[in-house]
XYZ file of C-alpha atoms in Angstrom:
417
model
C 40.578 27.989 -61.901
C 41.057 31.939 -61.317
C 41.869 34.220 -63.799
C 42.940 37.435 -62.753
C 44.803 39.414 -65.094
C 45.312 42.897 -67.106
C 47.130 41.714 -69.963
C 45.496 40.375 -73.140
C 44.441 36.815 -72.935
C 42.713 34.496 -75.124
C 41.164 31.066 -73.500
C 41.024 28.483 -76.177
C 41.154 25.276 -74.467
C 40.707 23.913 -71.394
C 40.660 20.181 -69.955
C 41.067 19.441 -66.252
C 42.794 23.198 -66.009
C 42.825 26.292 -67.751
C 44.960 26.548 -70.404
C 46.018 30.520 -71.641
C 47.969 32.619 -74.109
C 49.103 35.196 -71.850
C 50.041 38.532 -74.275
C 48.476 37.638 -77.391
C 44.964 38.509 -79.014
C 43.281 36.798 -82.178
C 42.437 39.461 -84.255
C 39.707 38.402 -86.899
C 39.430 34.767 -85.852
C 39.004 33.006 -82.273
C 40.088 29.265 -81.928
C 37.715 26.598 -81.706
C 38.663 24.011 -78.753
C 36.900 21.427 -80.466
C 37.588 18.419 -82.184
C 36.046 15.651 -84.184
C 32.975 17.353 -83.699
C 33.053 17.839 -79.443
C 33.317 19.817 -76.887
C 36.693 19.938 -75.034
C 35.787 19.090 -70.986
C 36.638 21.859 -68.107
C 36.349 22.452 -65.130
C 34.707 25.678 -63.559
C 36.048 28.933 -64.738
C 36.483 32.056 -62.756
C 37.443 35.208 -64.454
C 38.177 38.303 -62.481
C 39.454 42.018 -63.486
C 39.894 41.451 -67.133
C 40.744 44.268 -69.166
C 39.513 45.899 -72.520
C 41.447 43.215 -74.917
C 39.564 40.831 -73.415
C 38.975 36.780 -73.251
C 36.962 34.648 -75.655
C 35.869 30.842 -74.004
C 35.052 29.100 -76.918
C 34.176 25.342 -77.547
C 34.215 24.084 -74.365
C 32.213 21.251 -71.664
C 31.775 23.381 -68.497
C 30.735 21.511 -65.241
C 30.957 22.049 -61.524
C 30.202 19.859 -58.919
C 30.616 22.690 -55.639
C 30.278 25.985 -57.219
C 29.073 28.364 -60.486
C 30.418 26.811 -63.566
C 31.251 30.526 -65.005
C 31.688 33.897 -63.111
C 33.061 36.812 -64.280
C 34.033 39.548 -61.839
C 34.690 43.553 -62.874
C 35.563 42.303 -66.338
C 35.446 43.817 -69.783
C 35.024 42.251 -72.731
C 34.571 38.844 -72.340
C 32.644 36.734 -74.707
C 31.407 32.682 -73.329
C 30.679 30.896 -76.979
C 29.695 27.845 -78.322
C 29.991 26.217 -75.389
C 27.789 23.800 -73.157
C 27.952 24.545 -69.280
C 26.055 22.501 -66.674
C 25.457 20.680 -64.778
C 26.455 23.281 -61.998
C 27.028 23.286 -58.525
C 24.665 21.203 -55.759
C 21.794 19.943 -55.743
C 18.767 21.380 -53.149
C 21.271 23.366 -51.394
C 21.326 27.395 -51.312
C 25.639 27.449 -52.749
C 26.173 29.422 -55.399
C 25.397 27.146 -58.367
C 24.704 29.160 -61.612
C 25.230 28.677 -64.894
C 26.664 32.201 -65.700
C 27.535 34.528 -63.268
C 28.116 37.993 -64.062
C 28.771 40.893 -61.534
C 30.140 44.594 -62.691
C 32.085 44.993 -65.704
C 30.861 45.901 -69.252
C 31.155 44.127 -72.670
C 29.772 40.945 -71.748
C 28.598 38.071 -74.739
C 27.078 34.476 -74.277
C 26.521 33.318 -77.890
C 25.147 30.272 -79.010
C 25.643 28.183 -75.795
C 24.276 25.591 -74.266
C 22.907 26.388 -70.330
C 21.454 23.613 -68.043
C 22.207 24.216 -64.532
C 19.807 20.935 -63.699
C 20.289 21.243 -60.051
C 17.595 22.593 -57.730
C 17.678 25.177 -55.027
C 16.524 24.572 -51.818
C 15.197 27.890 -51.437
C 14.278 30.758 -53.804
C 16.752 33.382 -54.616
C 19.608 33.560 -57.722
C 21.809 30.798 -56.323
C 20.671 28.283 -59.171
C 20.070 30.697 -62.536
C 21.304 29.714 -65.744
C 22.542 33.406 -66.557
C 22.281 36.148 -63.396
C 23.704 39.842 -63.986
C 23.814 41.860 -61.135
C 25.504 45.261 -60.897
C 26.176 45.530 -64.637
C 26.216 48.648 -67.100
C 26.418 47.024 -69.733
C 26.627 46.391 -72.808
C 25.167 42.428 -72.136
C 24.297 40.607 -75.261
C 22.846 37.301 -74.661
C 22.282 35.453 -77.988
C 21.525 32.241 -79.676
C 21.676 30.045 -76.531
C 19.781 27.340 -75.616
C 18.745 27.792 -72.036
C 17.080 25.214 -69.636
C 16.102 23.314 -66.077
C 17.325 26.608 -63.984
C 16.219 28.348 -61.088
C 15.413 31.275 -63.231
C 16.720 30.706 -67.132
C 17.954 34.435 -67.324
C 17.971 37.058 -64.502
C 18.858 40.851 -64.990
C 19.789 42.874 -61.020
C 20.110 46.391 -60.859
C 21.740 46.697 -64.757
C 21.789 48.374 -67.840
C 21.796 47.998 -71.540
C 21.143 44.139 -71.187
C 20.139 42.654 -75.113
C 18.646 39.052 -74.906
C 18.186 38.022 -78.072
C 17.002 34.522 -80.344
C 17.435 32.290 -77.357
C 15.680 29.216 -76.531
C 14.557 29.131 -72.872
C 13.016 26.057 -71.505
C 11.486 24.689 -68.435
C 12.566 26.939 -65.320
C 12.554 25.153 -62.780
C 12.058 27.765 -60.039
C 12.893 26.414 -56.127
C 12.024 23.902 -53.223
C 11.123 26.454 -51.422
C 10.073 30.169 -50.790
C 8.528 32.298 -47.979
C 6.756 34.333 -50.856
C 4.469 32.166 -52.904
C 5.096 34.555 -55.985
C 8.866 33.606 -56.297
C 8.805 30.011 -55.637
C 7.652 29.730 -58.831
C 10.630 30.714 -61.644
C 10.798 32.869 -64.439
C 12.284 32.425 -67.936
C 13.786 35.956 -67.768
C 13.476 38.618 -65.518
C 14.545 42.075 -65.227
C 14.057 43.104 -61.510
C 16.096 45.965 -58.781
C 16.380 47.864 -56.035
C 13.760 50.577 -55.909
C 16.879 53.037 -55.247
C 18.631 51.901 -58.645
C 16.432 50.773 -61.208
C 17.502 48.590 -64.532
C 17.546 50.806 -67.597
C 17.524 50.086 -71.547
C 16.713 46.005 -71.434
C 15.601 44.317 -74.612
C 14.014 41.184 -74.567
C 13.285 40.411 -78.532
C 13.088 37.273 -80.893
C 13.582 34.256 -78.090
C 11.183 31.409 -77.908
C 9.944 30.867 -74.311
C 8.937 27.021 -73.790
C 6.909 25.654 -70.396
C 6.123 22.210 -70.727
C 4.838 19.313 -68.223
C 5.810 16.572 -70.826
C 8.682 14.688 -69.188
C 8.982 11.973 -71.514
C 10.516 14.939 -73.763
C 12.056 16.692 -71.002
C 14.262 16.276 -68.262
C 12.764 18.093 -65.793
C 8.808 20.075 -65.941
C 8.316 23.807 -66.579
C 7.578 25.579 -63.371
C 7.023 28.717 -64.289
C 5.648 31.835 -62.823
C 5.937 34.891 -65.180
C 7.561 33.719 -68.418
C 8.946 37.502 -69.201
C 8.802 40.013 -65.999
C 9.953 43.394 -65.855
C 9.550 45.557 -62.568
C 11.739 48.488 -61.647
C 12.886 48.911 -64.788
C 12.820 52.119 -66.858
C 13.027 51.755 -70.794
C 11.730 48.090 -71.724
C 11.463 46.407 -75.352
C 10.284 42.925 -75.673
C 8.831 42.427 -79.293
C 8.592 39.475 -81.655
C 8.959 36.565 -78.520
C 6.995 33.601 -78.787
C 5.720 32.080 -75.308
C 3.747 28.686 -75.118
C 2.675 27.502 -71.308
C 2.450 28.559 -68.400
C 1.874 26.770 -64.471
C 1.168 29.710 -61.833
C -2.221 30.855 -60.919
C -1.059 34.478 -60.591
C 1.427 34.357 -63.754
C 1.185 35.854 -67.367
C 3.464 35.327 -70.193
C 4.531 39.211 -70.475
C 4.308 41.309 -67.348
C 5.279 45.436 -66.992
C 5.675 43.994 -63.018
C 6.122 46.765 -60.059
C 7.175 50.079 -61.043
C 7.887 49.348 -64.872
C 8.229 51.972 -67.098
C 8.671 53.200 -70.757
C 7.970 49.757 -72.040
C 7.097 48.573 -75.429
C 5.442 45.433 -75.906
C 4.635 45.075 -79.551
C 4.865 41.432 -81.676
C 4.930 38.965 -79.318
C 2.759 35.652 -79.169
C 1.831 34.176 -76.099
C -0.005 30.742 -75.988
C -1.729 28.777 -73.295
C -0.209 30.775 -70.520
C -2.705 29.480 -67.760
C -3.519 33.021 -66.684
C -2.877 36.169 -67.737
C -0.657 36.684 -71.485
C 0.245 40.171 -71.190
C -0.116 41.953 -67.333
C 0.219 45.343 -67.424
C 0.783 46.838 -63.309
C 2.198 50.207 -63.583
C 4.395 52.628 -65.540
C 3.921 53.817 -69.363
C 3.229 50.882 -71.561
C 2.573 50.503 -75.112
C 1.260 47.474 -76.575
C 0.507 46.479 -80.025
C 0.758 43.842 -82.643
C 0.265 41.105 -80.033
C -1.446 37.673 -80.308
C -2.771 36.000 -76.941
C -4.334 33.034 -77.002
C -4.951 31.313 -73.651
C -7.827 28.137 -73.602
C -8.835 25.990 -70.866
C -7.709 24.512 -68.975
C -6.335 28.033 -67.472
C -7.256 29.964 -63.993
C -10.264 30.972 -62.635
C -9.571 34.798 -63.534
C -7.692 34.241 -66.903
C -7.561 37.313 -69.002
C -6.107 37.423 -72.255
C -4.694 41.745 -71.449
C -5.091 42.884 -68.352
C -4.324 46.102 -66.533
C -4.188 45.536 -62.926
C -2.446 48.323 -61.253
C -2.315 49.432 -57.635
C 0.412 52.224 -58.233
C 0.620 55.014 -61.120
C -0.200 53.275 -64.446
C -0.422 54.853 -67.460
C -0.673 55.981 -70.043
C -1.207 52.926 -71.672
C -1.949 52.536 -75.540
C -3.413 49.384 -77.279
C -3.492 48.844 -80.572
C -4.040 45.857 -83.013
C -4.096 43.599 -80.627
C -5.782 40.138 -80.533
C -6.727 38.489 -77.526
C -9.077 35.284 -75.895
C -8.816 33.985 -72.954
C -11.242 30.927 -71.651
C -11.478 30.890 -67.688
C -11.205 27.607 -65.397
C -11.662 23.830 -66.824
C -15.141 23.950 -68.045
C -16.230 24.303 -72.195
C -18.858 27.142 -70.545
C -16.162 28.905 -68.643
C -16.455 33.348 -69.389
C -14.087 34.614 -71.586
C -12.254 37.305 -71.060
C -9.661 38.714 -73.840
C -9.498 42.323 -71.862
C -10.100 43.445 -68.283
C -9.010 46.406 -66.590
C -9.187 47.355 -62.322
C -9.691 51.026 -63.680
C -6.670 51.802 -61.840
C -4.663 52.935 -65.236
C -4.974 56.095 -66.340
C -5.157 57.623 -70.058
C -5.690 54.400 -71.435
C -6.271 54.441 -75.579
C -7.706 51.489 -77.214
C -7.543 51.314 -81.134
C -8.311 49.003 -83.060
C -7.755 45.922 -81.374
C -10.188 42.681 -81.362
C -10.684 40.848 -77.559
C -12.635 38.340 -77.050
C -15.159 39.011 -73.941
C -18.156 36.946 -73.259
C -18.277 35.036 -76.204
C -18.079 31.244 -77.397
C -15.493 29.721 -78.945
C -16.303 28.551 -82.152
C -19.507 30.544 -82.584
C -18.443 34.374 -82.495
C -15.097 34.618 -80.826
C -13.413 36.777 -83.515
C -9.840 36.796 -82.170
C -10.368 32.782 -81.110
C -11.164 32.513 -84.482
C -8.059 33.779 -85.992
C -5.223 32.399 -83.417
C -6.984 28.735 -83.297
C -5.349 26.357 -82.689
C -2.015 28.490 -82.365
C 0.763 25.801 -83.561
C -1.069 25.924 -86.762
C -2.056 29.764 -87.424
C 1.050 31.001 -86.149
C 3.701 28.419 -85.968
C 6.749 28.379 -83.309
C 9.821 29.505 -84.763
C 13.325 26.989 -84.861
C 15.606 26.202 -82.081
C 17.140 28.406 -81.364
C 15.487 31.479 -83.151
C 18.343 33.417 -83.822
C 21.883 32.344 -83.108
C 24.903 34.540 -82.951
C 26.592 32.371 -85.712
C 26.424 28.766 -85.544
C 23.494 26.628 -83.757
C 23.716 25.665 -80.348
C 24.807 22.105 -79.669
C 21.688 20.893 -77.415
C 18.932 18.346 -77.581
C 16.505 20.832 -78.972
C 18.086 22.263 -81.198
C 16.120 22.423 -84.567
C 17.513 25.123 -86.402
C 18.738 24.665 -90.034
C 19.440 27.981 -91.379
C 23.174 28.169 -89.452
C 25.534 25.767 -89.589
C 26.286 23.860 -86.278
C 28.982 25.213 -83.763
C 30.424 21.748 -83.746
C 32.762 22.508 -86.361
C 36.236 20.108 -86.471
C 39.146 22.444 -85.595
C 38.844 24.979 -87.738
C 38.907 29.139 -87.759
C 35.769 30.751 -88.336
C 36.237 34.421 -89.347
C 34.375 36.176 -86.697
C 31.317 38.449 -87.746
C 31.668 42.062 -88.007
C 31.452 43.660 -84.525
C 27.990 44.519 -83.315
């Protein structure tokens, strides 16, 4: 269904079609779809031109068979809540089959959602994300959500002011295949552009990244590249993120990618990635506060930091950081918490304790500290950090929220952020 309208409208409910309330806004409180503790079932939703008042989706089933289950086109102001949406689209095929799809426009929110696109595509691009923004200024807030079994979970194009948030992201999925090695593999979130027009002012903070090959807990395996990539992209926060796992020979769990720049990397935890937890390739970068902790089995060139640039890097500033990283399969296997090309220039390292050349268990200081990692420095719920309510989802394992399957009723809605 197509929505393409300048007056105020509020979506509250939608089964096989879209049902509105052309002319009239819900100040204070939105109404929940929902009832007896579901999700009302729709059909794909396609929003296009909204205006400032804006529309709120809100307790809602989303599926497509064909096509993206949401995109919004040169809207403002349009929130997607407490919803569930996938499947989407077709399976090993190249159609436009995300989860989200968000081009232009400003204002956007996806709170405490659901997102499992499930289907594969057949070769790598955006046509199978869970959430791609391309061509955005922004404001995008992306919290709360749940987020898994997608090409790429999240995906950020030539956009600014994007805020991700407390989300859950699980499994990518990546695609069948790819000319380019590098991006067969998927991502859990990337911010990525044109050289020309670079992303500006992206936050990545509080979301626990998952990549797992268990499949008697999941659905589908974690194939996963870079778990949190940033290249040309000026102005970069990602703090406080917990990563576990990782599946690409060349991939870390945090990566300031091709010309990045201005970016702060400061909190995060990053387990088991299989080979690098925190790359560092170009720009200004400033890193502190982290925990990496990678053990083998991992890659032949694991590194717990590295700073492998071969474009202007620097300057680059460590500090309090903690890092091991065990190479290849083998209990004798070098470790290396640190390793720079000496491409980076004014780099400062202050106190920070990595792990080179060492054994486990004997005199690994950092090792010491961050093993075994599910212990010392426990995952956080599911998700993290919701908007408001939890995310209705098989993972979900948060208790300090209430659920977002409430029975009919209106929720005052938080003060405006």
């Amino acid at each position: 269904m197509h929505i393409s309208r300048r007056s105020p409208i509020t979506v509250f409910s939608i089964s096989r079609y879209l049902l509105l309330i052309a002319g009239m806004v819900l100040f204070g409180y939105e109404v929940q779809a929902q009832t007896s503790g579901s999700l009302t079932p729709s059909g794909p939703i396609f929003i296009n031109g909204a205006g400032r008042t804006g529309i709120i989706i809100s307790g809602l089933k989303i599926t497509s068979r064909r096509g993206d289950c949401v995109k919004i086109l040169n809207s403002l102001n349009v929130t997607i809540q407490n919803s569930e949406i996938g499947p989407c689209g077709t399976n090993e095929s190249s159609r436009p089959s995300r989860g989200i799809y968000v081009s232009g426009g400003s204002h956007i929110r996806v709170f405490d959602n659901y997102i499992h696109v499930e289907t594969m595509a057949s070769i790598c691009g955006d046509s199978h994300d869970g959430i791609f923004i391309t061509n955005s200024t922004g404001p995008v807030t992306i919290q709360g959500n749940v987020i898994a079994y997608n090409e790429r979970n999240i995906r950020a194009w030539n956009s600014s002011n994007i805020s991700v948030v407390g989300n859950f992201l699980l499994n990518p999925r990546g695609a069948a295949k790819c000319a380019n090695q590098d991006n067969l593999y998927g991502h859990s979130f990337q911010a990525w552009s044109d050289d020309a027009t670079p992303n500006s002012n992206v936050t990545f903070s509080n979301n626990y990244l998952l990549n797992s090959h268990d499949t008697t807990k999941y659905l589908y395996a974690s194939k996963v590249s870079d778990s949190i990539n940033f290249g040309v992209t000026k102005g970069i926060t990602a703090q406080n993120n917990y990563v576990v796992g990782g599946d690409y020979v060349n991939g870390c769990g945090l990566i300031a990618d091709h010309k990045a720049d201005n970016a702060l990397f400061t909190g995060n935890i990053l387990s088991d990635t299989f080979n690098c937890g925190i790359g560092i390739s170009s720009g200004s970068v400033t890193a502190s506060n982290n925990k990496v902790l990678v053990t083998i089995p991992s890659s032949p060139a694991a590194a717990g930091i590295t700073l492998n640039s071969s474009i202007s890097c620097g300057p680059v500033n460590l500090s309090n950081n903690l890092a091991f990283a065990q190479q290849g399969t083998a209990a004798s296997g070098w470790v290396q918490g640190y390793w720079s090309n000496g491409n980076c220039t004014g780099v400062t390292l202050t106190s920070n304790t990595f792990d080179v050349g060492c054994t486990p268990g004997v005199n690994c200081a950092a090792y010491a500290q961050l093993y075994p990692m599910s212990l010392t420095n426990p995952p956080p719920l599911i998700p993290p950090q919701p908007y408001r309510c939890v995310a209705a989802s098989p993972y979900s394992s948060q208790t300090n929220y209430p659920s977002c399957l409430v029975t009919g009723k209106r929720i005052p809605r938080p003060a405006s952020h």
